[in-house]
Coordinates of C-alpha atoms in Angstrom, one line a residue:
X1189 CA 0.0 0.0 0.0
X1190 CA 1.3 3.5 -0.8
X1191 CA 0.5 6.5 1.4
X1192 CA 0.5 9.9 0.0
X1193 CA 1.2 12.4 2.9
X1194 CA 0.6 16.3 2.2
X1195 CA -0.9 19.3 3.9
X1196 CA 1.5 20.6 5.6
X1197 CA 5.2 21.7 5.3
X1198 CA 7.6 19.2 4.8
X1199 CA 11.3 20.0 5.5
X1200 CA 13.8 17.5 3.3
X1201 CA 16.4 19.0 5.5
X1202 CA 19.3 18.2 2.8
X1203 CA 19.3 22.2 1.9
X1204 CA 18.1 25.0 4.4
X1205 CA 14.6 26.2 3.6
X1206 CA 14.1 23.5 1.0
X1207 CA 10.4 21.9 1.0
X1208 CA 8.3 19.4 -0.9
X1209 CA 4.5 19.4 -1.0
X1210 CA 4.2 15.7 -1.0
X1211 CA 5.7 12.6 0.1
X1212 CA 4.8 9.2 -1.1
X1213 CA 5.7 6.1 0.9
X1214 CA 5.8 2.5 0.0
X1215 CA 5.8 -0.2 3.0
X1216 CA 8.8 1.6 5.2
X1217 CA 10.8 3.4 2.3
X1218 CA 10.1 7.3 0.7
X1219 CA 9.6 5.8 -3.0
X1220 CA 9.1 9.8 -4.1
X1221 CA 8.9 13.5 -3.1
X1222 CA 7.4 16.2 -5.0
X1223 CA 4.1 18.0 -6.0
X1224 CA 0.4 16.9 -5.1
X1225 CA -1.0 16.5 -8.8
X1226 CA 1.9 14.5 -9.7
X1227 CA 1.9 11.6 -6.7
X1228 CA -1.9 11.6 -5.8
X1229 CA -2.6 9.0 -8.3
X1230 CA 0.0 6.9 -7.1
X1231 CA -1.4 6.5 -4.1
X1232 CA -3.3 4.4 -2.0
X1233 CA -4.2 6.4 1.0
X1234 CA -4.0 9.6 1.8
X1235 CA -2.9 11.5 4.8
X1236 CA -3.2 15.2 5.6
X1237 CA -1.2 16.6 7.7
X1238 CA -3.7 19.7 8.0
X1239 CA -1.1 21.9 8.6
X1240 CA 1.4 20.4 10.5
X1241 CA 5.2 20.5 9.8
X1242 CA 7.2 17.3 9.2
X1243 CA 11.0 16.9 9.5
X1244 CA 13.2 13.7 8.5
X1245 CA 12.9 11.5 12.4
X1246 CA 14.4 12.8 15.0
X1247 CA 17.2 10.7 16.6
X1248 CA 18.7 10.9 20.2
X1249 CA 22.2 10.1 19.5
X1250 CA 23.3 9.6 23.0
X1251 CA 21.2 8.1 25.7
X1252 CA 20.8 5.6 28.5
X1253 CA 17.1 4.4 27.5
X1254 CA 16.3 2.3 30.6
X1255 CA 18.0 4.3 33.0
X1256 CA 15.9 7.2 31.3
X1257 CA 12.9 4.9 32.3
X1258 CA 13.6 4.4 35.8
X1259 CA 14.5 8.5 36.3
X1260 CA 10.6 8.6 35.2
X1261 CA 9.4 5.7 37.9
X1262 CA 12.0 6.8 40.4
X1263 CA 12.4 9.7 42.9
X1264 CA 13.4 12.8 41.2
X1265 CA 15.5 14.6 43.0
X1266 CA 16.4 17.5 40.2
X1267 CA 13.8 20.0 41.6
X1268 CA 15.8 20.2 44.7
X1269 CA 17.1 23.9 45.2
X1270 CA 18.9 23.2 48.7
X1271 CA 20.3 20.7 50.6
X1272 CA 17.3 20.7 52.9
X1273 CA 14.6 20.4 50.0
X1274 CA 16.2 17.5 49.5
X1275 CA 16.8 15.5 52.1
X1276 CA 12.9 16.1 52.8
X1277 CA 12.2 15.2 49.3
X1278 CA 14.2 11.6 50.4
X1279 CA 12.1 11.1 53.8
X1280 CA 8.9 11.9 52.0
X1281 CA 9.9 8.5 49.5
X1282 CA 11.1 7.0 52.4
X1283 CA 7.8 6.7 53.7
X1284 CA 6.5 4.9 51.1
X1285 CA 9.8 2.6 50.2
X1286 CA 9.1 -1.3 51.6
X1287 CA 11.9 -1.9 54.0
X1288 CA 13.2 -4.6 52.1
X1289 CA 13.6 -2.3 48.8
X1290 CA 16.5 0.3 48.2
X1291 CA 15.4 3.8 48.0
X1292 CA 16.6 4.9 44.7
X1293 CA 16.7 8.8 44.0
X1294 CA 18.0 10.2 40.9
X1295 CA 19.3 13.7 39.8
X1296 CA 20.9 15.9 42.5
X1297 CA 23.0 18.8 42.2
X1298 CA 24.3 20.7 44.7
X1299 CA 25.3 23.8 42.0
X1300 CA 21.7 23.9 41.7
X1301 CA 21.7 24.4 45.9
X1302 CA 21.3 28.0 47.3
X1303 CA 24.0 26.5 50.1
X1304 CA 25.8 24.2 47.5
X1305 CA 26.0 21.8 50.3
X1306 CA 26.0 18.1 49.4
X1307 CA 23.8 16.2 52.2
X1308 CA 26.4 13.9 54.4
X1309 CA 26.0 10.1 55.0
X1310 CA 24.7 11.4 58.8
X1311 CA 22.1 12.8 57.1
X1312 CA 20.6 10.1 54.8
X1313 CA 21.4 8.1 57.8
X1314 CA 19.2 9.0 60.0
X1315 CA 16.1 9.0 57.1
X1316 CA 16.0 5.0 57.0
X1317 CA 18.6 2.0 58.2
X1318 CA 18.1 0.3 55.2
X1319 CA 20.1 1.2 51.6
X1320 CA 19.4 4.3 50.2
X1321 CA 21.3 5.0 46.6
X1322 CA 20.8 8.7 45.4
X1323 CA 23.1 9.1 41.9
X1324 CA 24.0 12.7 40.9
X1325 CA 22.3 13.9 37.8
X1326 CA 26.1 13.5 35.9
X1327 CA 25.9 9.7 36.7
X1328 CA 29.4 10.1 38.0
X1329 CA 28.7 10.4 41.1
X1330 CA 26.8 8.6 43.9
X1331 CA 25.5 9.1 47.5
X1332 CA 24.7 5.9 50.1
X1333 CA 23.9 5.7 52.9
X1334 CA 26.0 3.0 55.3
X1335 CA 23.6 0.5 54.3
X1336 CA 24.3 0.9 50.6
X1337 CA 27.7 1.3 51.4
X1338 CA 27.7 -1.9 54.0
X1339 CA 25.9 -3.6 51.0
X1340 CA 29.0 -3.0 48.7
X1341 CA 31.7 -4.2 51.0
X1342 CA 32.7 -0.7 52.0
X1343 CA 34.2 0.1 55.2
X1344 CA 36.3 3.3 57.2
X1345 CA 39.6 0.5 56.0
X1346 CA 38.6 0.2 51.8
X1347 CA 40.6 1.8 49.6
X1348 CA 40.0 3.5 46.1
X1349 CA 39.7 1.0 43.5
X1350 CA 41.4 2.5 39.7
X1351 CA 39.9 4.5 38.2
X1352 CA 37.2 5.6 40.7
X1353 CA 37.8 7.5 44.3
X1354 CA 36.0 6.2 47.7
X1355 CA 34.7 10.2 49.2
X1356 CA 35.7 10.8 52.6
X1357 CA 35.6 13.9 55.1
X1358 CA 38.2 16.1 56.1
X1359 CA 39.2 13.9 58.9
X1360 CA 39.2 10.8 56.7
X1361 CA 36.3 9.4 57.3
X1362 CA 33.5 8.1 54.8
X1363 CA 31.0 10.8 53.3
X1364 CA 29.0 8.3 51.3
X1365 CA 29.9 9.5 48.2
X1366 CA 31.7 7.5 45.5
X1367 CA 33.1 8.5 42.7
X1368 CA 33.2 6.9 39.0
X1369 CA 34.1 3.3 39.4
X1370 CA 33.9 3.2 42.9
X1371 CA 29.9 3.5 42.6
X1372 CA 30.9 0.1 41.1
X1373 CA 31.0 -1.7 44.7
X1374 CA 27.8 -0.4 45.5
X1375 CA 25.6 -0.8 42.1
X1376 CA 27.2 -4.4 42.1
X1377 CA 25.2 -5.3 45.0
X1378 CA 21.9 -4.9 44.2
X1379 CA 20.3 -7.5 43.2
X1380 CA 20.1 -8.2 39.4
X1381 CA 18.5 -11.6 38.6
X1382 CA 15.5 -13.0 37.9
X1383 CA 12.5 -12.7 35.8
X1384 CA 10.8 -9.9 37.9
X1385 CA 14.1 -8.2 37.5
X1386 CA 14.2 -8.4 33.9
X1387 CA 10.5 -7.5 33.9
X1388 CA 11.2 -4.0 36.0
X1389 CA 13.5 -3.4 33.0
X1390 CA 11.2 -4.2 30.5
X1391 CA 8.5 -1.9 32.2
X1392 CA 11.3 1.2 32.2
X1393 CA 11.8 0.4 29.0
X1394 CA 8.8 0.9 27.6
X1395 CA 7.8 3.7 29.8
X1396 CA 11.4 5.0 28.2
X1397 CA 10.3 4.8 24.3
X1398 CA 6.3 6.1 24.7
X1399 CA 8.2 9.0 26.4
X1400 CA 10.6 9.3 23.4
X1401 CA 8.0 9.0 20.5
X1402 CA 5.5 11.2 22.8
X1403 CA 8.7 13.9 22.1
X1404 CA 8.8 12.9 18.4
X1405 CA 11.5 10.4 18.5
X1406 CA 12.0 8.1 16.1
X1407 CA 15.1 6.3 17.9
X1408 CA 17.8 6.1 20.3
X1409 CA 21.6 5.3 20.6
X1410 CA 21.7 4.1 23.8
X1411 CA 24.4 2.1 26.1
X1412 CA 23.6 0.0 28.7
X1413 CA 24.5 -3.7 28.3
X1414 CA 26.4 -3.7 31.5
X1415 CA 24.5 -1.7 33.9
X1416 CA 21.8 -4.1 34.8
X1417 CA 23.7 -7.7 35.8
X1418 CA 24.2 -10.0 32.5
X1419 CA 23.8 -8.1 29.1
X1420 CA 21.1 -10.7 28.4
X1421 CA 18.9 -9.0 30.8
X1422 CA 18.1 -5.8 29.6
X1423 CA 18.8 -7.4 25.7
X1424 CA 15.9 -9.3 26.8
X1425 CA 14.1 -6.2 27.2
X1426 CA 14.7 -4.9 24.6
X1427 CA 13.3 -8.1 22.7
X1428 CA 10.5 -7.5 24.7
X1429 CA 9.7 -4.0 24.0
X1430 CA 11.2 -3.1 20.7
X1431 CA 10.7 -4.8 17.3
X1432 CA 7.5 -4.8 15.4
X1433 CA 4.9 -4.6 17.4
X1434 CA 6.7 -1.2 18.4
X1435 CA 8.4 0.6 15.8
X1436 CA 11.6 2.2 17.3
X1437 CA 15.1 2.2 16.2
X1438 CA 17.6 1.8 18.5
X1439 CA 21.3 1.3 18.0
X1440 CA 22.9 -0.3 21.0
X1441 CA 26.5 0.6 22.2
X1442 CA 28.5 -2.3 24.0
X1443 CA 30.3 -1.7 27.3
X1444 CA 33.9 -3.0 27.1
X1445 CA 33.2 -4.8 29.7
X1446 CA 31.0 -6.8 27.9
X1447 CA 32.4 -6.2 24.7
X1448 CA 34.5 -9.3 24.1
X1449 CA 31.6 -11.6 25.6
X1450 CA 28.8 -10.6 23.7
X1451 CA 31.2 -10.7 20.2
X1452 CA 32.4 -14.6 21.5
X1453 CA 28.6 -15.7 21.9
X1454 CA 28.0 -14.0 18.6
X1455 CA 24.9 -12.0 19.8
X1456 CA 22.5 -11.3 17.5
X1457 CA 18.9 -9.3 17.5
X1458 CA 16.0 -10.8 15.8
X1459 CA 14.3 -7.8 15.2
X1460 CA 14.7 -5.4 12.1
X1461 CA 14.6 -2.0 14.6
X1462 CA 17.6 -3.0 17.5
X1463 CA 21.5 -3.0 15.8
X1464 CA 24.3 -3.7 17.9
X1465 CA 26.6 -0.8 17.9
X1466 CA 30.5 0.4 18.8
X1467 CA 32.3 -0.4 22.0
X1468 CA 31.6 2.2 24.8
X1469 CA 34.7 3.7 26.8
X1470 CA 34.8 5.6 29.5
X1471 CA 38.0 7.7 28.9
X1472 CA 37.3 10.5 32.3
X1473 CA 34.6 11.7 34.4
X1474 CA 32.6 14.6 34.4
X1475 CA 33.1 18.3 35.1
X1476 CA 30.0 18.6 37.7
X1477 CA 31.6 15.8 40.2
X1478 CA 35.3 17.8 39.2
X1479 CA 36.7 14.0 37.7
X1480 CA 37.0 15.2 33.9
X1481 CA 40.6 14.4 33.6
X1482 CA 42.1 18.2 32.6
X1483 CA 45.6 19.2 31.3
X1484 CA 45.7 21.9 34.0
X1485 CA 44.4 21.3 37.1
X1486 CA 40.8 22.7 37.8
X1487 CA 40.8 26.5 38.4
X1488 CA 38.7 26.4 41.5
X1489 CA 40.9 22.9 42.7
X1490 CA 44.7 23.6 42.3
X1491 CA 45.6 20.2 43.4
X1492 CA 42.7 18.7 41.0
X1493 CA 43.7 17.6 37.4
X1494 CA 40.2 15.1 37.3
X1495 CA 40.6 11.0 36.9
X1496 CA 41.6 9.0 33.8
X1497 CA 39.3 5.7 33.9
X1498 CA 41.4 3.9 31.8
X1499 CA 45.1 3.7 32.0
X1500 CA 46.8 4.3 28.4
X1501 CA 48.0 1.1 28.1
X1502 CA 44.1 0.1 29.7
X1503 CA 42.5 2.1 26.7
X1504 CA 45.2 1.0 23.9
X1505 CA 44.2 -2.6 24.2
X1506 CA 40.7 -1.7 24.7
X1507 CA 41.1 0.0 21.1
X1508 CA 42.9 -3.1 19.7
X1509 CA 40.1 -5.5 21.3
X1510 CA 37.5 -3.3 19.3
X1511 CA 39.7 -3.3 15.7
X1512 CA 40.3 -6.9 16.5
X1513 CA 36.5 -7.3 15.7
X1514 CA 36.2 -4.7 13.1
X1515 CA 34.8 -2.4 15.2
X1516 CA 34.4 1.4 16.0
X1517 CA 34.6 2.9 19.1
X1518 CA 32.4 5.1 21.1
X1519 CA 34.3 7.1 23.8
X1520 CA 32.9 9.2 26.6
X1521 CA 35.5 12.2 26.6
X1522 CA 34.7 15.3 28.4
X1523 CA 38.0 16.9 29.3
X1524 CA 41.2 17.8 27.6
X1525 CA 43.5 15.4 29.0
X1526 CA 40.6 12.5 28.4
X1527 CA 40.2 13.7 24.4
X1528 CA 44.3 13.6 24.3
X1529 CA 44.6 10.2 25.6
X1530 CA 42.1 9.1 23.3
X1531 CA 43.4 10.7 19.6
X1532 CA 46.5 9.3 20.3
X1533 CA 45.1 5.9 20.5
X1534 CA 42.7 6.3 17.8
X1535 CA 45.6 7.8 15.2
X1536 CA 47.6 5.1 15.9
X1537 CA 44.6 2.3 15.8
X1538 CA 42.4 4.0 12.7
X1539 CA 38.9 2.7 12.2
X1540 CA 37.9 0.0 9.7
X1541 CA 36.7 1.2 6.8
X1542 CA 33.4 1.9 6.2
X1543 CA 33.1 2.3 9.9
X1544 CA 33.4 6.1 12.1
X1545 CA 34.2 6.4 16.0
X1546 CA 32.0 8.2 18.1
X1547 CA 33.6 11.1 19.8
X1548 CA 31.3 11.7 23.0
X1549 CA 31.0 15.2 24.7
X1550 CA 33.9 16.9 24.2
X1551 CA 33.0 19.3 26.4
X1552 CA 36.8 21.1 27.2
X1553 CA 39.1 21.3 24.1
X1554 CA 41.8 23.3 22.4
X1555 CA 43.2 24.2 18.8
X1556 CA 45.3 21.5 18.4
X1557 CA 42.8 18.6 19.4
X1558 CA 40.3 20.6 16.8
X1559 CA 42.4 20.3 14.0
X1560 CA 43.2 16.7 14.9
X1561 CA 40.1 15.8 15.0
X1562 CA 39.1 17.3 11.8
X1563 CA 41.5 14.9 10.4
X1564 CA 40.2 11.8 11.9
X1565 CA 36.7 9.3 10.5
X1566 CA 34.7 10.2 13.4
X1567 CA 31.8 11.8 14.5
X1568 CA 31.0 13.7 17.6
X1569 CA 28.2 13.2 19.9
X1570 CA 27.1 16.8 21.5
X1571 CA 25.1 17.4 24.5
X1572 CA 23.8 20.9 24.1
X1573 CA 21.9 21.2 26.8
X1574 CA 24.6 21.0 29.0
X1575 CA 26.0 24.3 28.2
X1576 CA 22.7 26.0 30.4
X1577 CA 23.1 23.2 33.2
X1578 CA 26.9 23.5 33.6
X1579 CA 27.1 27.5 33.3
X1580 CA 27.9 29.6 35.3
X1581 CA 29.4 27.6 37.7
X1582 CA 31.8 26.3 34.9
X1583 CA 33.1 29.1 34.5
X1584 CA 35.0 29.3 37.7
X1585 CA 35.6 25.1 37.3
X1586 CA 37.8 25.9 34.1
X1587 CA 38.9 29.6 34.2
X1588 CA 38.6 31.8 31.5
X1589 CA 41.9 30.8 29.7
X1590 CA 39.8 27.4 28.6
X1591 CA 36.7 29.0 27.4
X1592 CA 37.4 29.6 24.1
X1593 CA 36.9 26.2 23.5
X1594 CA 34.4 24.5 25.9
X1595 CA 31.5 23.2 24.3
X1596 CA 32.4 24.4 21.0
X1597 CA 29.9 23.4 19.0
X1598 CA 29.8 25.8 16.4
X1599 CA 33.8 25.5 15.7
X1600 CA 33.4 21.5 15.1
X1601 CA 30.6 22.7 12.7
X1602 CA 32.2 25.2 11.2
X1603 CA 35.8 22.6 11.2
X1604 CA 33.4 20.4 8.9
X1605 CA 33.2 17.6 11.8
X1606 CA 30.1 15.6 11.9
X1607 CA 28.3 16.3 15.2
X1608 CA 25.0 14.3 16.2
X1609 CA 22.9 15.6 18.9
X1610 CA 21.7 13.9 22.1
X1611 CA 20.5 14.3 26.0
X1612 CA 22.4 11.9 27.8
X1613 CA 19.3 11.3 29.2
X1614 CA 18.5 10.9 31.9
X1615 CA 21.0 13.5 32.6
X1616 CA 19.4 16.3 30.3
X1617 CA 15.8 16.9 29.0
X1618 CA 14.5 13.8 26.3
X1619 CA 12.5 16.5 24.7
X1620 CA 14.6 17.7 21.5
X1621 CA 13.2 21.2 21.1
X1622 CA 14.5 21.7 24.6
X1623 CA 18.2 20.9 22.9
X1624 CA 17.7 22.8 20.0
X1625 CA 16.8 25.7 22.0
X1626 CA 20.2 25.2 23.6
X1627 CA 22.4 24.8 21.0
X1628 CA 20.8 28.1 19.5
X1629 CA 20.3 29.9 22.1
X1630 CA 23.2 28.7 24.9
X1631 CA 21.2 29.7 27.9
X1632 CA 18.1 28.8 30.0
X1633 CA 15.1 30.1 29.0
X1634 CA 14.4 32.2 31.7
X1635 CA 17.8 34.1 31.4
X1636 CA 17.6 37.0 29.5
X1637 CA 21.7 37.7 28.4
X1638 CA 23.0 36.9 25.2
X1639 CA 24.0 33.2 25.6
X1640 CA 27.0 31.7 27.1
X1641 CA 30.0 32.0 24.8
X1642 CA 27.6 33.5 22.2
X1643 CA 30.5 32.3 19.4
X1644 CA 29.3 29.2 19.8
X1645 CA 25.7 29.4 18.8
X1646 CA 24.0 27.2 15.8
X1647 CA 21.6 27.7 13.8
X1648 CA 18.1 26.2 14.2
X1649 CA 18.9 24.3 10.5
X1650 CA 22.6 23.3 12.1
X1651 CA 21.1 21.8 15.4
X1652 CA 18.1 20.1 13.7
X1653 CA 20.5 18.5 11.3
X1654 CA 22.2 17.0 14.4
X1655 CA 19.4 15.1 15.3
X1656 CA 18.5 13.9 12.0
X1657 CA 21.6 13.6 9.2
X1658 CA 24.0 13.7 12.3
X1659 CA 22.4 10.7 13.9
X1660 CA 22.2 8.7 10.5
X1661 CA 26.3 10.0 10.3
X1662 CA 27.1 8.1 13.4
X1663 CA 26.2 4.9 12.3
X1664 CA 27.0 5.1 8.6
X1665 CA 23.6 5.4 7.6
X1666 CA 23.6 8.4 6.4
X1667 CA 22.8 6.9 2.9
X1668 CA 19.5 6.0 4.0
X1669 CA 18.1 7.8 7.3
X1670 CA 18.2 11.4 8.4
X1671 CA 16.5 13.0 5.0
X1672 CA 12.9 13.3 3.5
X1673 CA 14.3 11.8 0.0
X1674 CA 13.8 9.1 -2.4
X1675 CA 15.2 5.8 -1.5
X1676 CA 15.4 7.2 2.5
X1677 CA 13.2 5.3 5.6
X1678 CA 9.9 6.6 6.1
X1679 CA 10.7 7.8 9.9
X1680 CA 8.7 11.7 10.2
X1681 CA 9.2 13.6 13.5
X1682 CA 5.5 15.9 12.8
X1683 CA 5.1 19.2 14.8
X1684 CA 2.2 21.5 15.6
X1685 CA 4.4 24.6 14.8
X1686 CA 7.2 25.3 12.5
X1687 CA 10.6 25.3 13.9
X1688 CA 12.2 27.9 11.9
X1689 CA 9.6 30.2 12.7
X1690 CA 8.8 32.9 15.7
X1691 CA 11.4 33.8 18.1
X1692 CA 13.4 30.4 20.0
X1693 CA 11.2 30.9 23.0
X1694 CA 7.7 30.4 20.6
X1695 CA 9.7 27.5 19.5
X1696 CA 9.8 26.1 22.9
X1697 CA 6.0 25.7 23.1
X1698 CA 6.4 23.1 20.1
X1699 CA 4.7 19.6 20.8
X1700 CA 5.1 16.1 18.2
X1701 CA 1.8 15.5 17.1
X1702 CA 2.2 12.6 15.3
X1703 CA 6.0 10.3 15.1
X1704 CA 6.0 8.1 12.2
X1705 CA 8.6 4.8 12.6
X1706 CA 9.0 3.0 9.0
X1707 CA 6.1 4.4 7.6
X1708 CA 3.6 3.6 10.9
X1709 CA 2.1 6.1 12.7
X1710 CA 3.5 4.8 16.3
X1711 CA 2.6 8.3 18.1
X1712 CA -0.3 10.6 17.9
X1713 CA -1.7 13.3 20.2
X1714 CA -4.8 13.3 20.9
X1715 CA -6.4 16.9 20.0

């Protein structure tokens, strides 16, 4: 059957400004664009957009899906505005929470506090005696209580395990917060086995993808294969939730520590919307917890140059283990120091052909790692809105001598570097209007200044071509997703109002009206 779909403005997005009034689609592919009179008799049925605007599906490039599901049927703690708000917000769930469950809370941060105080292990101790787990809206960092921590094997005696850092107070005692891999001991703990396990996922899941296609998402590149006890449990979510009787794409990056494993047992996925993607690194931390590993120390920590997680010789035979398989890369790399440990490795272990690592973040970087990667097959993964959740208080993190280049999105444009964009959800808004507002406008919308590092601004058609042609680049598909064109998927992102039009803050108020998945209506708002 071949649908004819018209009525509104439809946005190729291969040229700026460049429309068609009608697109015909056959099964899941575009067979033809072009005028009204010329397709309608092609057609089988038509639909009418009645006036709606339609844009080639929009892709999150960078995401943790299930984790994005359990932020939504978790405590949210990023409404907090002190220390106190807070801790009542955790004795409020803790009333609630069976005793023989973990109190999970997600999304603090203390640069959001009026005091900037983190709360102290006391504190969440005296809430509840059993395990309470609050992560830091970086992921980077966690809070426990001594349950959680008792739970993990940590005592006053433990020391830091590599890569990661054990918190304690001045006086060298625990503060229930741990740092990178040391959240490892804790998360380890909990239990992570079984088919109501598995289910819990499954149900995140889901709640994770009607949230993304209520947002007009057609897909995901998400990572999470080692997060939730043996990659076959939340594979087998995705089996459960994703496929055809729910049209979503996802492309799914593989942890190196499940990496090797899941290439021996030759994993495959049945079902034509799940692809199995690049290896996931973790190269450094993250500028909010202050363990983004930095050529020069921080400016506000003179003793602090951030944490590698990898050793070089750790992330050169990570790199090897990946080409080994003929396989790309995807590396977390927010500092300086993190993006220089990683070219090196990268120049001297090139891609396969045919293949493009994923640069992720680059948050913090300089004229000489610009031009290098310019050189390089790869494209980077941007996070827009985290230029109005880490400013100001970056600011006095890096110093102004680093500025020039943090989050530089408009220079890696401008360089000719492929650059997709995503949330890192659940550590920034899912909704992708709320990103393209920040990688046009660089601030909050409330704020009424000029942007942070103005420089850096893009266009609405450069951040809309993130999520779109700059998604498709990551994965080499580029040939056939990310444009309204002949030969192309039929996956539509439809809006009630025109993104290029009215003032950034008018295009705020913008809302999916219908997301289209290989040529099905999977999403539509009801009026």
């Amino acid at each position: 059957m071949k649908q004819l779909w018209y009525g509104g403005t439809i946005y190729t997005m291969e040229q700026e400004n460049e429309t068609v009034e009608a697109v015909l689609v056959e099964h899941d592919k575009i067979l033809a664009t072009g005028t009204l009179d010329a397709l309608r008799a092609q057609a089988d049925e038509e639909i009418d957009l009645q006036g709606a605007i339609m844009y080639p599906g929009f892709v999150d490039s960078h995401l943790h899906m299930i984790f994005q599901g359990e932020k939504l049927l978790r405590l949210d703690l990023t409404k907090a505005k002190s220390t106190e708000e807070m801790l009542e917000m955790v004795r409020e769930a803790a009333k609630t929470t069976p005793a023989d469950q973990w109190l999970f809370g997600e999304g603090w941060n203390e640069n959001n506090f009026e005091d900037k105080r983190i709360p102290t292990k006391d504190e969440i101790d005296a809430i509840r005696k059993e395990p309470i787990l609050l992560t830091r809206v970086c992921h980077h960092v966690i809070l426990g209580n001594s349950a959680a921590l008792k739970a993990g094997g940590i005592t006053e005696e433990s020391t830091s395990p590599a890569g990661g850092e054990i918190g304690r107070t001045a006086d060298g005692q625990l503060n229930g917060l741990l740092y990178e891999l040391a959240s490892n001991l804790v998360t380890d703990a909990i239990p992570k086995e079984g088919e109501a396990y598995i289910q819990s996922l499954t149900d995140a899941l889901n709640l994770a993808v009607g949230d993304m296609l209520s947002h007009g998402l057609t897909g995901g590149h998400t990572e999470e294969m080692h997060y939730f006890g043996n990659f076959m449990n939340p594979l087998t979510a995705y089996h459960r939730v994703v496929g055809e009787k729910r049209n979503f794409r996802v492309n799914l990056l593989r942890h190196n520590v499940v990496f090797k494993e899941m290439m021996e047992e030759n994993v495959q996925f049945d079902g034509p919307f799940v692809e199995l993607g690049a290896m996931k690194i973790f190269a450094d931390g993250a500028l909010g917890g202050s363990t983004a590993a930095l050529l020069k120390p921080y400016a506000d920590q003179p003793s602090n140059n951030g944490l590698f997680i990898q050793t070089d010789q750790q992330l050169e035979e990570l790199v090897k283990l990946a080409r080994s398989y003929n396989e790309a890369i995807a590396v977390h790399m927010i500092g300086d120091a993190g993006a220089e440990q990683v070219l090196k490795v990268i120049e001297k272990y090139p891609v396969p052909n045919g293949k493009r690592d994923r640069l992720i973040h680059c948050s913090v970087l300089n004229e000489e790692l610009v031009e290098r990667i310019s050189k390089l097959p790869v494209v980077v993964d941007l996070q827009p809105a985290f230029v109005p959740s880490d400013f100001p208080w970056v600011i006095d993190r890096l110093g102004e001598d680093r500025l020039e280049f943090a989050y530089p999105w408009k220079t890696l444009i401008d360089r000719g570097i492929m650059c997709a964009a995503g949330t890192d959800a659940p550590i920034e808004d899912i909704n992708p209007v709320a990103t393209i507002y920040a990688a046009v406008e660089r601030k909050k919308p409330s704020e009424a200044h000029d942007g942070y590092l103005p420089a850096q601004k893009v266009s609405r058609f450069e951040a809309i071509q993130m999520y779109t042609i700059g998604s498709a680049q990551a994965i080499c598909k580029e040939h056939e997703r990310g444009l309204i064109k002949p030969g192309y998927v039929a996956d539509f992102s439809i809006f009630d109002r025109d993104l290029f039009a009215g003032t950034s803050e008018e295009m705020l108020g913008a809302k999916a009206v219908k997301t289209v998945v290989a040529g099905r209506i999977v999403f539509e708002r009801n009026k």
